[in-house]
Tab-separated table of C-alpha atoms in Angstrom:
chain	number	residue	atom	x	y	z
O	1	UNK	CA	-78.338	13.065	-94.347
O	2	UNK	CA	-77.784	10.616	-97.163
O	3	UNK	CA	-81.006	9.492	-98.832
O	4	UNK	CA	-81.739	6.007	-100.061
O	5	UNK	CA	-84.105	4.734	-102.700
O	6	UNK	CA	-87.364	3.157	-101.459
O	7	UNK	CA	-86.038	0.051	-103.246
O	8	UNK	CA	-82.789	-0.031	-101.243
O	9	UNK	CA	-83.478	-3.373	-99.544
O	10	UNK	CA	-84.421	-4.956	-102.872
O	11	UNK	CA	-81.103	-3.787	-104.327
O	12	UNK	CA	-79.280	-5.233	-101.338
O	13	UNK	CA	-81.015	-8.528	-101.829
O	14	UNK	CA	-79.937	-8.490	-105.493
O	15	UNK	CA	-76.302	-8.130	-104.474
O	16	UNK	CA	-75.724	-4.447	-105.199
O	17	UNK	CA	-72.678	-2.566	-104.017
O	18	UNK	CA	-73.526	1.042	-103.309
O	19	UNK	CA	-72.048	4.456	-103.960
O	20	UNK	CA	-72.893	7.929	-102.774
O	21	UNK	CA	-73.973	10.277	-105.514
O	22	UNK	CA	-75.346	13.796	-105.010
O	23	UNK	CA	-76.631	12.980	-101.530
O	24	UNK	CA	-78.052	9.587	-102.415
O	25	UNK	CA	-76.773	6.110	-101.657
O	26	UNK	CA	-77.556	4.254	-104.872
O	27	UNK	CA	-76.452	0.958	-106.452
O	28	UNK	CA	-73.046	1.302	-108.146
O	29	UNK	CA	-73.199	-2.156	-109.637
O	30	UNK	CA	-74.968	-5.476	-109.200
O	31	UNK	CA	-72.795	-7.913	-111.177
O	32	UNK	CA	-70.114	-5.988	-113.050
O	33	UNK	CA	-70.149	-2.669	-114.867
O	34	UNK	CA	-69.045	-4.295	-118.124
O	35	UNK	CA	-71.667	-7.010	-117.964
O	36	UNK	CA	-74.413	-4.538	-117.080
O	37	UNK	CA	-73.284	-2.151	-119.806
O	38	UNK	CA	-73.362	-4.831	-122.494
O	39	UNK	CA	-76.743	-6.147	-121.314
O	40	UNK	CA	-78.248	-2.728	-122.049
O	41	UNK	CA	-76.521	-2.404	-125.432
O	42	UNK	CA	-77.530	-5.890	-126.570
O	43	UNK	CA	-80.772	-6.723	-124.742
O	44	UNK	CA	-82.309	-4.957	-121.744
O	45	UNK	CA	-81.521	-3.633	-118.271
O	46	UNK	CA	-83.514	-2.159	-115.389
O	47	UNK	CA	-82.335	0.969	-113.563
O	48	UNK	CA	-83.600	2.568	-110.374
O	49	UNK	CA	-82.881	6.263	-110.885
O	50	UNK	CA	-84.877	7.605	-107.968
O	51	UNK	CA	-82.020	9.969	-107.141
O	52	UNK	CA	-83.302	12.092	-110.033
O	53	UNK	CA	-85.871	14.742	-109.098
O	54	UNK	CA	-89.536	15.280	-109.900
O	55	UNK	CA	-91.059	18.753	-110.079
O	56	UNK	CA	-94.571	19.614	-111.245
O	57	UNK	CA	-95.153	22.886	-113.092
O	58	UNK	CA	-98.793	23.909	-112.822
O	59	UNK	CA	-101.042	26.878	-113.420
O	60	UNK	CA	-102.474	28.587	-116.515
O	61	UNK	CA	-99.047	30.038	-117.390
O	62	UNK	CA	-97.058	26.798	-116.950
O	63	UNK	CA	-96.174	26.736	-120.647
O	64	UNK	CA	-95.016	30.361	-120.545
O	65	UNK	CA	-92.886	29.707	-117.464
O	66	UNK	CA	-91.065	26.859	-119.213
O	67	UNK	CA	-90.651	28.943	-122.332
O	68	UNK	CA	-89.043	31.828	-120.487
O	69	UNK	CA	-86.775	29.622	-118.354
O	70	UNK	CA	-85.587	26.973	-120.845
O	71	UNK	CA	-83.938	26.689	-124.260
O	72	UNK	CA	-87.205	25.439	-125.693
O	73	UNK	CA	-90.388	27.200	-126.751
O	74	UNK	CA	-92.756	25.007	-124.750
O	75	UNK	CA	-95.637	26.053	-126.991
O	76	UNK	CA	-94.051	23.889	-129.672
O	77	UNK	CA	-94.193	20.762	-127.532
O	78	UNK	CA	-97.619	19.181	-127.844
O	79	UNK	CA	-99.552	17.241	-125.260
O	80	UNK	CA	-98.019	13.842	-124.406
O	81	UNK	CA	-94.602	14.889	-125.670
O	82	UNK	CA	-91.310	15.033	-123.778
O	83	UNK	CA	-88.508	17.472	-124.506
O	84	UNK	CA	-84.865	17.626	-123.460
O	85	UNK	CA	-83.785	21.128	-122.504
O	86	UNK	CA	-81.680	23.197	-120.105
O	87	UNK	CA	-82.361	25.974	-117.611
O	88	UNK	CA	-79.897	28.884	-117.721
O	89	UNK	CA	-78.770	31.739	-115.530
O	90	UNK	CA	-78.797	35.257	-116.980
O	91	UNK	CA	-75.114	34.850	-117.902
O	92	UNK	CA	-75.963	31.885	-120.121
O	93	UNK	CA	-74.460	29.186	-117.900
O	94	UNK	CA	-76.453	26.052	-117.242
O	95	UNK	CA	-78.204	25.598	-113.891
O	96	UNK	CA	-79.439	22.167	-114.882
O	97	UNK	CA	-80.512	20.090	-117.849
O	98	UNK	CA	-83.810	18.286	-117.741
O	99	UNK	CA	-86.592	16.547	-119.586
O	100	UNK	CA	-89.992	18.146	-119.414
O	101	UNK	CA	-93.125	16.116	-120.033
O	102	UNK	CA	-96.267	17.794	-121.277
O	103	UNK	CA	-99.135	16.046	-119.534
O	104	UNK	CA	-102.406	17.854	-120.225
O	105	UNK	CA	-102.626	21.061	-118.197
O	106	UNK	CA	-99.364	20.504	-116.401
O	107	UNK	CA	-95.748	19.621	-116.933
O	108	UNK	CA	-93.393	17.408	-115.011
O	109	UNK	CA	-89.697	18.136	-115.133
O	110	UNK	CA	-86.907	15.793	-114.025
O	111	UNK	CA	-84.024	17.879	-112.597
O	112	UNK	CA	-80.798	16.093	-111.754
O	113	UNK	CA	-80.075	14.475	-108.398
O	114	UNK	CA	-79.855	17.067	-105.658
O	115	UNK	CA	-81.042	19.889	-107.956
O	116	UNK	CA	-84.721	19.704	-106.988
O	117	UNK	CA	-84.778	22.611	-104.541
O	118	UNK	CA	-82.505	24.856	-106.581
O	119	UNK	CA	-84.586	24.363	-109.731
O	120	UNK	CA	-87.936	24.673	-107.919
O	121	UNK	CA	-86.882	27.903	-106.202
O	122	UNK	CA	-85.497	29.316	-109.449
O	123	UNK	CA	-88.703	28.589	-111.370
O	124	UNK	CA	-90.915	30.077	-108.659
O	125	UNK	CA	-88.705	33.146	-108.496
O	126	UNK	CA	-88.926	33.597	-112.271
O	127	UNK	CA	-92.721	33.091	-112.252
O	128	UNK	CA	-92.989	35.934	-109.789
O	129	UNK	CA	-90.555	38.158	-111.650
O	130	UNK	CA	-92.353	37.667	-114.961
O	131	UNK	CA	-95.808	37.971	-113.337
O	132	UNK	CA	-96.794	34.487	-114.506
O	133	UNK	CA	-99.606	32.521	-112.949
O	134	UNK	CA	-97.617	29.300	-112.628
O	135	UNK	CA	-95.722	27.517	-109.902
O	136	UNK	CA	-93.250	24.693	-109.360
O	137	UNK	CA	-93.814	21.960	-106.745
O	138	UNK	CA	-91.012	19.692	-105.664
O	139	UNK	CA	-92.412	16.149	-105.410
O	140	UNK	CA	-89.095	14.276	-105.612
O	141	UNK	CA	-89.774	12.383	-102.386
O	142	UNK	CA	-93.077	11.098	-103.734
O	143	UNK	CA	-91.789	9.207	-106.761
O	144	UNK	CA	-89.583	6.303	-107.697
O	145	UNK	CA	-88.093	6.510	-111.180
O	146	UNK	CA	-87.331	3.307	-113.055
O	147	UNK	CA	-85.680	3.155	-116.458
O	148	UNK	CA	-85.999	0.139	-118.732
O	149	UNK	CA	-83.399	0.474	-121.456
O	150	UNK	CA	-82.099	-1.617	-124.325
O	151	UNK	CA	-83.304	-3.131	-127.613
O	152	UNK	CA	-85.665	-5.484	-125.762
O	153	UNK	CA	-87.066	-2.850	-123.379
O	154	UNK	CA	-90.310	-2.469	-125.289
O	155	UNK	CA	-90.847	-6.247	-125.494
O	156	UNK	CA	-90.300	-6.417	-121.744
O	157	UNK	CA	-92.641	-3.611	-120.713
O	158	UNK	CA	-95.334	-4.472	-123.239
O	159	UNK	CA	-96.144	-7.589	-121.214
O	160	UNK	CA	-97.053	-5.430	-118.224
O	161	UNK	CA	-99.420	-2.885	-119.783
O	162	UNK	CA	-102.535	-2.734	-121.946
O	163	UNK	CA	-101.398	0.350	-123.845
O	164	UNK	CA	-99.651	-0.415	-127.137
O	165	UNK	CA	-96.211	1.069	-126.444
O	166	UNK	CA	-95.679	1.733	-130.148
O	167	UNK	CA	-98.296	4.455	-129.838
O	168	UNK	CA	-96.243	6.283	-127.205
O	169	UNK	CA	-93.629	7.196	-129.836
O	170	UNK	CA	-90.049	8.382	-129.355
O	171	UNK	CA	-90.048	11.241	-126.831
O	172	UNK	CA	-93.717	10.596	-126.135
O	173	UNK	CA	-95.143	10.446	-122.621
O	174	UNK	CA	-98.452	9.444	-121.108
O	175	UNK	CA	-100.278	8.269	-118.013
O	176	UNK	CA	-100.216	4.492	-117.994
O	177	UNK	CA	-100.734	1.448	-115.820
O	178	UNK	CA	-97.697	-0.824	-115.589
O	179	UNK	CA	-97.883	-3.972	-113.464
O	180	UNK	CA	-101.022	-2.636	-111.744
O	181	UNK	CA	-99.381	0.679	-110.865
O	182	UNK	CA	-100.680	3.983	-112.196
O	183	UNK	CA	-97.629	5.909	-113.356
O	184	UNK	CA	-96.192	8.140	-116.085
O	185	UNK	CA	-94.202	6.598	-118.915
O	186	UNK	CA	-91.816	8.527	-121.124
O	187	UNK	CA	-90.129	7.066	-124.187
O	188	UNK	CA	-86.756	8.522	-123.219
O	189	UNK	CA	-83.508	7.481	-121.601
O	190	UNK	CA	-79.853	8.155	-120.885
O	191	UNK	CA	-78.294	5.211	-122.693
O	192	UNK	CA	-78.806	5.941	-126.397
O	193	UNK	CA	-80.800	2.734	-126.731
O	194	UNK	CA	-84.510	2.118	-127.168
O	195	UNK	CA	-85.941	2.740	-123.733
O	196	UNK	CA	-88.573	3.981	-121.351
O	197	UNK	CA	-88.658	5.818	-118.049
O	198	UNK	CA	-91.385	5.339	-115.468
O	199	UNK	CA	-92.360	7.876	-112.817
O	200	UNK	CA	-94.129	5.810	-110.174
O	201	UNK	CA	-95.845	7.486	-107.197
O	202	UNK	CA	-94.849	5.952	-103.868
O	203	UNK	CA	-98.446	5.144	-102.993
O	204	UNK	CA	-98.264	2.463	-105.676
O	205	UNK	CA	-96.553	-0.867	-105.022
O	206	UNK	CA	-93.167	0.140	-106.358
O	207	UNK	CA	-91.413	-3.046	-105.339
O	208	UNK	CA	-94.032	-5.101	-107.158
O	209	UNK	CA	-93.419	-3.121	-110.363
O	210	UNK	CA	-89.645	-3.547	-110.044
O	211	UNK	CA	-89.927	-7.311	-109.567
O	212	UNK	CA	-92.526	-7.666	-112.319
O	213	UNK	CA	-90.210	-5.943	-114.802
O	214	UNK	CA	-87.371	-8.307	-113.885
O	215	UNK	CA	-89.746	-11.224	-114.345
O	216	UNK	CA	-91.069	-9.964	-117.693
O	217	UNK	CA	-87.536	-9.431	-118.975
O	218	UNK	CA	-86.278	-12.808	-117.852
O	219	UNK	CA	-86.537	-14.320	-121.325
O	220	UNK	CA	-84.281	-11.495	-122.573
O	221	UNK	CA	-81.819	-12.021	-119.710
O	222	UNK	CA	-82.684	-8.673	-118.101
O	223	UNK	CA	-80.448	-7.622	-115.207
O	224	UNK	CA	-80.552	-4.704	-112.763
O	225	UNK	CA	-78.091	-1.937	-113.648
O	226	UNK	CA	-76.156	0.356	-111.303
O	227	UNK	CA	-74.873	3.898	-111.645
O	228	UNK	CA	-71.482	2.641	-112.894
O	229	UNK	CA	-72.898	1.312	-116.152
O	230	UNK	CA	-75.338	4.217	-116.346
O	231	UNK	CA	-72.308	6.503	-116.536
O	232	UNK	CA	-70.401	4.480	-119.153
O	233	UNK	CA	-73.541	4.052	-121.276
O	234	UNK	CA	-74.237	7.786	-121.357
O	235	UNK	CA	-70.588	8.669	-121.972
O	236	UNK	CA	-70.362	6.435	-125.046
O	237	UNK	CA	-73.296	8.415	-126.455
O	238	UNK	CA	-71.873	11.803	-125.347
O	239	UNK	CA	-74.790	12.579	-123.049
O	240	UNK	CA	-73.873	15.101	-120.387
O	241	UNK	CA	-73.514	14.470	-116.665
O	242	UNK	CA	-74.419	17.629	-114.767
O	243	UNK	CA	-71.779	17.357	-112.049
O	244	UNK	CA	-69.003	16.799	-114.612
O	245	UNK	CA	-69.931	18.674	-117.777
O	246	UNK	CA	-71.552	21.724	-116.149
O	247	UNK	CA	-68.941	22.106	-113.403
O	248	UNK	CA	-67.705	25.648	-113.040
O	249	UNK	CA	-70.491	27.133	-115.189
O	250	UNK	CA	-70.778	26.138	-118.839
O	251	UNK	CA	-73.114	27.468	-121.512
O	252	UNK	CA	-75.105	25.264	-123.921
O	253	UNK	CA	-72.796	26.425	-126.732
O	254	UNK	CA	-69.795	25.133	-124.805
O	255	UNK	CA	-71.536	21.924	-123.714
O	256	UNK	CA	-72.478	20.764	-127.239
O	257	UNK	CA	-76.112	21.673	-126.732
O	258	UNK	CA	-76.531	24.134	-129.617
O	259	UNK	CA	-78.964	21.662	-131.177
O	260	UNK	CA	-81.245	22.102	-128.162
O	261	UNK	CA	-81.397	25.899	-128.418
O	262	UNK	CA	-84.576	27.204	-129.948
O	263	UNK	CA	-83.539	30.751	-130.929
O	264	UNK	CA	-87.066	31.776	-131.955
O	265	UNK	CA	-88.191	32.679	-128.466
O	266	UNK	CA	-86.944	34.814	-125.603
O	267	UNK	CA	-85.454	33.000	-122.650
O	268	UNK	CA	-83.248	33.780	-119.691
O	269	UNK	CA	-79.617	33.675	-120.805
O	270	UNK	CA	-80.353	34.197	-124.500
O	271	UNK	CA	-78.523	37.532	-124.745
O	272	UNK	CA	-75.412	36.030	-123.212
O	273	UNK	CA	-75.545	33.119	-125.658
O	274	UNK	CA	-75.944	35.460	-128.639
O	275	UNK	CA	-72.908	37.387	-127.512
O	276	UNK	CA	-70.854	34.234	-127.015
O	277	UNK	CA	-71.945	32.929	-130.402
O	278	UNK	CA	-70.779	36.141	-132.026
O	279	UNK	CA	-67.323	36.166	-130.482
O	280	UNK	CA	-66.998	32.448	-131.080
O	281	UNK	CA	-63.936	32.040	-128.905
O	282	UNK	CA	-64.596	29.520	-126.213
O	283	UNK	CA	-63.681	26.030	-125.144
O	284	UNK	CA	-66.176	23.522	-126.349
O	285	UNK	CA	-66.881	19.965	-125.386
O	286	UNK	CA	-64.939	17.634	-127.644
O	287	UNK	CA	-64.901	13.863	-128.020
O	288	UNK	CA	-61.499	12.254	-127.600
O	289	UNK	CA	-60.816	8.606	-128.306
O	290	UNK	CA	-57.518	7.256	-126.987
O	291	UNK	CA	-55.064	5.804	-129.462
O	292	UNK	CA	-52.615	4.686	-126.818
O	293	UNK	CA	-53.421	2.596	-123.773
O	294	UNK	CA	-54.776	4.451	-120.774
O	295	UNK	CA	-58.024	5.644	-119.314
O	296	UNK	CA	-58.633	9.392	-119.093
O	297	UNK	CA	-60.427	10.591	-115.969
O	298	UNK	CA	-62.228	13.759	-114.860
O	299	UNK	CA	-59.690	16.577	-114.476
O	300	UNK	CA	-56.922	15.200	-116.736
O	301	UNK	CA	-55.188	17.893	-118.782
O	302	UNK	CA	-55.413	17.917	-122.564
O	303	UNK	CA	-52.214	19.139	-124.213
O	304	UNK	CA	-50.839	19.942	-127.640
O	305	UNK	CA	-47.112	20.474	-128.112
O	306	UNK	CA	-46.607	20.964	-124.384
O	307	UNK	CA	-49.243	23.634	-123.908
O	308	UNK	CA	-52.477	23.059	-122.110
O	309	UNK	CA	-55.402	23.255	-124.524
O	310	UNK	CA	-58.178	21.621	-122.563
O	311	UNK	CA	-59.418	19.572	-119.641
O	312	UNK	CA	-61.280	16.265	-119.416
O	313	UNK	CA	-64.754	16.596	-117.889
O	314	UNK	CA	-65.642	12.883	-118.127
O	315	UNK	CA	-63.472	9.916	-118.976
O	316	UNK	CA	-63.700	6.149	-118.812
O	317	UNK	CA	-62.964	2.961	-120.579
O	318	UNK	CA	-65.609	2.346	-123.219
O	319	UNK	CA	-66.855	-1.205	-122.605
O	320	UNK	CA	-68.089	-1.420	-126.213
O	321	UNK	CA	-64.922	-0.131	-127.883
O	322	UNK	CA	-62.474	-1.317	-125.231
O	323	UNK	CA	-60.650	2.030	-125.534
O	324	UNK	CA	-60.242	5.029	-123.302
O	325	UNK	CA	-62.736	7.765	-124.169
O	326	UNK	CA	-63.209	11.287	-122.868
O	327	UNK	CA	-65.352	14.352	-123.104
O	328	UNK	CA	-63.063	17.341	-122.762
O	329	UNK	CA	-63.402	21.108	-122.971
O	330	UNK	CA	-60.897	22.004	-125.697
O	331	UNK	CA	-59.722	25.306	-127.199
O	332	UNK	CA	-61.244	26.326	-130.520
O	333	UNK	CA	-58.127	25.638	-132.599
O	334	UNK	CA	-57.850	21.965	-131.655
O	335	UNK	CA	-61.335	20.618	-132.090
O	336	UNK	CA	-61.254	19.506	-135.698
O	337	UNK	CA	-62.020	15.822	-136.269
O	338	UNK	CA	-58.852	13.675	-136.497
O	339	UNK	CA	-56.716	16.204	-134.598
O	340	UNK	CA	-54.271	14.320	-132.399
O	341	UNK	CA	-53.999	15.621	-128.836
O	342	UNK	CA	-52.235	14.399	-125.715
O	343	UNK	CA	-54.052	13.548	-122.519
O	344	UNK	CA	-51.941	13.666	-119.401
O	345	UNK	CA	-52.811	10.722	-117.153
O	346	UNK	CA	-50.843	10.515	-113.882
O	347	UNK	CA	-47.956	12.312	-115.513
O	348	UNK	CA	-47.880	10.056	-118.558
O	349	UNK	CA	-48.979	11.118	-121.994
O	350	UNK	CA	-51.606	9.170	-123.889
O	351	UNK	CA	-52.407	10.160	-127.461
O	352	UNK	CA	-56.035	10.677	-128.377
O	353	UNK	CA	-57.900	11.613	-131.521
O	354	UNK	CA	-60.770	14.070	-131.879
O	355	UNK	CA	-63.784	12.204	-133.208
O	356	UNK	CA	-67.274	13.136	-134.283
O	357	UNK	CA	-69.803	12.248	-131.563
O	358	UNK	CA	-70.953	9.783	-130.425
O	359	UNK	CA	-68.239	7.283	-129.529
O	360	UNK	CA	-70.539	4.324	-130.035
O	361	UNK	CA	-72.734	4.670	-133.082
O	362	UNK	CA	-76.321	3.603	-133.451
O	363	UNK	CA	-76.874	-0.128	-133.896
O	364	UNK	CA	-73.422	-0.929	-132.551
O	365	UNK	CA	-74.690	-4.288	-131.285
O	366	UNK	CA	-75.806	-5.308	-134.767
O	367	UNK	CA	-72.476	-4.557	-136.382
O	368	UNK	CA	-70.017	-5.819	-133.815
J	1	UNK	CA	-67.616	-12.651	-103.555
J	2	UNK	CA	-64.520	-14.681	-104.170
J	3	UNK	CA	-62.052	-15.055	-101.299
J	4	UNK	CA	-59.463	-17.725	-102.008
J	5	UNK	CA	-56.373	-17.550	-99.778
J	6	UNK	CA	-53.332	-19.699	-100.597
J	7	UNK	CA	-51.240	-21.338	-97.920
J	8	UNK	CA	-47.859	-20.802	-99.590
J	9	UNK	CA	-48.134	-17.004	-99.870
J	10	UNK	CA	-47.633	-13.996	-97.579
J	11	UNK	CA	-50.138	-11.161	-97.437
J	12	UNK	CA	-50.541	-7.470	-96.610
J	13	UNK	CA	-53.308	-5.533	-94.880
J	14	UNK	CA	-54.033	-3.890	-98.219
J	15	UNK	CA	-54.675	-7.188	-100.006
J	16	UNK	CA	-51.453	-7.739	-101.910
J	17	UNK	CA	-49.892	-11.203	-101.921
J	18	UNK	CA	-46.193	-11.935	-101.924
J	19	UNK	CA	-44.398	-15.093	-102.961
J	20	UNK	CA	-40.866	-15.225	-101.637
J	21	UNK	CA	-38.175	-17.285	-103.320
J	22	UNK	CA	-34.625	-16.770	-102.087
J	23	UNK	CA	-33.954	-13.034	-102.460
J	24	UNK	CA	-36.822	-12.278	-104.825
J	25	UNK	CA	-40.506	-11.627	-104.252
J	26	UNK	CA	-43.367	-11.892	-106.719
J	27	UNK	CA	-46.203	-9.504	-105.900
J	28	UNK	CA	-49.849	-9.545	-106.956
J	29	UNK	CA	-53.265	-8.692	-105.599
J	30	UNK	CA	-55.388	-11.216	-103.754
J	31	UNK	CA	-58.507	-12.939	-104.952
J	32	UNK	CA	-60.451	-10.789	-102.502
J	33	UNK	CA	-58.956	-7.600	-103.989
J	34	UNK	CA	-59.664	-8.539	-107.609
J	35	UNK	CA	-63.178	-9.494	-106.666
J	36	UNK	CA	-63.742	-6.137	-104.952
J	37	UNK	CA	-62.355	-4.228	-107.936
J	38	UNK	CA	-64.240	-6.272	-110.585
J	39	UNK	CA	-63.512	-5.805	-114.301
J	40	UNK	CA	-59.876	-4.765	-114.231
J	41	UNK	CA	-59.361	-2.979	-117.526
J	42	UNK	CA	-55.931	-1.410	-117.237
J	43	UNK	CA	-52.671	-2.127	-115.432
J	44	UNK	CA	-49.853	0.393	-115.300
J	45	UNK	CA	-46.623	-1.384	-114.388
J	46	UNK	CA	-43.277	0.076	-113.274
J	47	UNK	CA	-40.105	0.108	-115.367
J	48	UNK	CA	-37.716	-2.791	-114.885
J	49	UNK	CA	-34.750	-1.561	-112.833
J	50	UNK	CA	-36.790	0.916	-110.797
J	51	UNK	CA	-35.866	1.032	-107.124
J	52	UNK	CA	-38.865	0.908	-104.820
J	53	UNK	CA	-39.032	1.470	-101.076
J	54	UNK	CA	-41.604	-0.260	-98.886
J	55	UNK	CA	-44.807	1.810	-99.085
J	56	UNK	CA	-44.045	3.352	-102.504
J	57	UNK	CA	-46.585	3.182	-105.280
J	58	UNK	CA	-45.677	0.123	-107.326
J	59	UNK	CA	-48.384	-0.009	-109.955
J	60	UNK	CA	-51.870	1.169	-110.727
J	61	UNK	CA	-54.784	-1.036	-111.650
J	62	UNK	CA	-57.967	0.438	-112.998
J	63	UNK	CA	-61.464	-0.926	-113.212
J	64	UNK	CA	-64.031	0.778	-115.411
J	65	UNK	CA	-64.867	3.308	-112.714
J	66	UNK	CA	-61.974	3.282	-110.270
J	67	UNK	CA	-58.249	3.814	-110.076
J	68	UNK	CA	-56.381	1.827	-107.407
J	69	UNK	CA	-52.752	2.273	-106.466
J	70	UNK	CA	-50.850	-0.834	-105.437
J	71	UNK	CA	-48.081	-0.136	-102.899
J	72	UNK	CA	-45.021	-2.291	-102.558
J	73	UNK	CA	-44.857	-4.072	-99.219
J	74	UNK	CA	-41.106	-4.660	-99.656
J	75	UNK	CA	-38.012	-2.675	-100.628
J	76	UNK	CA	-35.969	-3.658	-103.651
J	77	UNK	CA	-35.414	-3.309	-107.379
J	78	UNK	CA	-38.012	-4.239	-109.994
J	79	UNK	CA	-36.639	-7.270	-111.787
J	80	UNK	CA	-39.539	-8.296	-114.008
J	81	UNK	CA	-43.018	-7.078	-114.766
J	82	UNK	CA	-45.909	-9.090	-116.140
J	83	UNK	CA	-46.068	-7.500	-119.598
J	84	UNK	CA	-48.872	-9.880	-120.636
J	85	UNK	CA	-51.181	-7.703	-118.514
J	86	UNK	CA	-50.775	-4.792	-120.910
J	87	UNK	CA	-52.930	-6.548	-123.467
J	88	UNK	CA	-54.957	-8.686	-121.093
J	89	UNK	CA	-55.467	-6.883	-117.765
J	90	UNK	CA	-58.498	-9.086	-117.093
J	91	UNK	CA	-56.003	-11.872	-116.328
J	92	UNK	CA	-55.748	-10.314	-112.858
J	93	UNK	CA	-59.430	-11.130	-112.324
J	94	UNK	CA	-59.200	-14.565	-113.859
J	95	UNK	CA	-55.992	-15.773	-112.256
J	96	UNK	CA	-54.946	-13.434	-109.419
J	97	UNK	CA	-52.403	-15.852	-107.908
J	98	UNK	CA	-50.876	-17.297	-111.072
J	99	UNK	CA	-51.018	-15.653	-114.493
J	100	UNK	CA	-52.190	-12.374	-113.004
J	101	UNK	CA	-49.021	-11.612	-111.002
J	102	UNK	CA	-47.826	-8.011	-111.257
J	103	UNK	CA	-44.169	-7.477	-110.451
J	104	UNK	CA	-41.066	-9.404	-109.368
J	105	UNK	CA	-38.692	-7.580	-107.050
J	106	UNK	CA	-35.116	-8.331	-106.033
J	107	UNK	CA	-35.242	-7.790	-102.304
J	108	UNK	CA	-32.926	-5.487	-100.473
J	109	UNK	CA	-33.995	-6.308	-96.950
J	110	UNK	CA	-35.295	-9.824	-96.470
J	111	UNK	CA	-36.245	-8.998	-92.857
J	112	UNK	CA	-39.139	-6.876	-94.115
J	113	UNK	CA	-40.944	-10.095	-95.000
J	114	UNK	CA	-41.363	-10.829	-91.293
J	115	UNK	CA	-44.066	-8.201	-90.995
J	116	UNK	CA	-46.287	-9.831	-93.618
J	117	UNK	CA	-49.327	-11.948	-92.740
J	118	UNK	CA	-49.357	-15.675	-93.253
J	119	UNK	CA	-52.449	-17.271	-94.813
J	120	UNK	CA	-54.119	-17.889	-91.469
J	121	UNK	CA	-53.749	-14.378	-90.214
J	122	UNK	CA	-54.761	-12.851	-93.586
J	123	UNK	CA	-57.928	-14.928	-93.619
J	124	UNK	CA	-58.950	-13.237	-90.386
J	125	UNK	CA	-58.877	-9.857	-92.149
J	126	UNK	CA	-61.469	-10.882	-94.715
C-alpha cells in the first residue's frame, strides 16, 4: 500500500501534484520545479520529507553499534552533533547512506525512504553478532520531517523558537521547540544551502508547524517545495540519491564518498574497501556537464570514441546553469577534469565535459 | 491550470493541436498539455524532409523531470520545424498556439484530418 504524508491534505490544498517515490505518494511540485529550485537557492523553501525514515539507536553500546556498522567512528561525534555516513555490507557495497544525530544517550538515524526496515533489521542483526547491548527501533511512522532550506532559512525559523539558532552550528542537532512543537532540529540538508531539518513527533500539531513556517517565511517569499526540485537541488551539489547512485551495489570509493570514510576504526566492509583501494581499478562517479544541447537521464550510456566507458546514474537540466548535467559511473581512464565524453541520449550524441564537483558552486546566487 | 482551447484548431486525444491550411498542417501541443508539463526546457525536433506516418514519434519535449514524446496525428513529410525553440523551448509554455508551434507537415492523406476533434469535442476531454 502506498503511504502518504500526514500533511497530504495540506499539500493538496496548496496545489501540489503528486508522485510515487519508494512507496510514498509525495508532492512532486507545487508551482514549478524551476521556480521552487530558484526559491531555495536565492531565499527559502519548505519541504515535507516524511518519506525519509526515523530509527532510534539506544542502549549502552549504541555508539559502538554505529561505529562497527558505519564509515564513521561514532566516538568522534560529540553530543548534539550530526554526521553523514553510510552503512555497508561485508563486500563494501552501500546498503544506505544516512545522517546520524547524537542526542545524549541515544542516536537517531535517518535512513532513506523505504529503507527503514532493512536498516533496522541489519543493525539489530549486527548488534547481536557483535554481542553489543544496543538496539534499533523503527519509528518512521511516528515522525514528520520538514526541511527549511535556503539563505533565509535561519531568519525564517528563528521567529518560531527561543533557542538562538546560531548556537546550533553547522551539523549540530538538538531538542528544540518550534512553533509550540517539541521536536529535534538538525542543521543539515540536501540542497547545499544553509538549512535545517526538523523531526517532529506526530503527537505534536504538525500542520500548525508547517503553516507557521510558511507564515514566518512570507516576508522572504517562502514557497513549499516538491520532490522534483529536491532532486535538482541535490544533483547540482552532487549529493547522492540512493535509488540512483547506489543501484546495483556501489562502494563508497565508487560513489565519491572517500571523504566520509574514517579509516581509523574497524567497520563492516572495511576489508573490501581496502582491497578495492589497492587495486584502484573501478568505475567512479564523475560529474559531466553538457556542452551540447540535451538533457542526460538515468541509464544513458557514456561513450568515448565509440566504446562504452560509463553510465549515467542521475541526470537533469540544471535550473541554475541552464545546462544538462549528469552524475555518471565512468571508467578510470576518462575521469580527468576537462575530458570530453559523449553521452548517448535517445540515440543522439551530446558532448559533455568532466568537471570538478559540484556543478553549482557555493554562493552561486551572489555571483549570478 | 491553464486550459485555453481555440475554435479554429483541430485536436487529438493526446493533446496536440493541428492547424490545417490547404495540404499542410501545423502541429503543436495544447495549452492544457504545456500546463501539465510545466517548465519545458528542451525540444527535440525532426529533420526537415523526414517522412512521418500517423502515430510515429514526431518530436520530444522535456521538462526538468520528464521526457514526453509527441506523436504525429497525420501522415506526411516534415516541411518546416520551429527552430526558434532550440534556444527558447519555454516559448511552448508561453505561447502554445502561436510562437510555440512545433512542426509543419505537408499532408499525404487529407482524409486523416476527419478523425481529429473539433474545439467543442476536445473541450469535453479536459
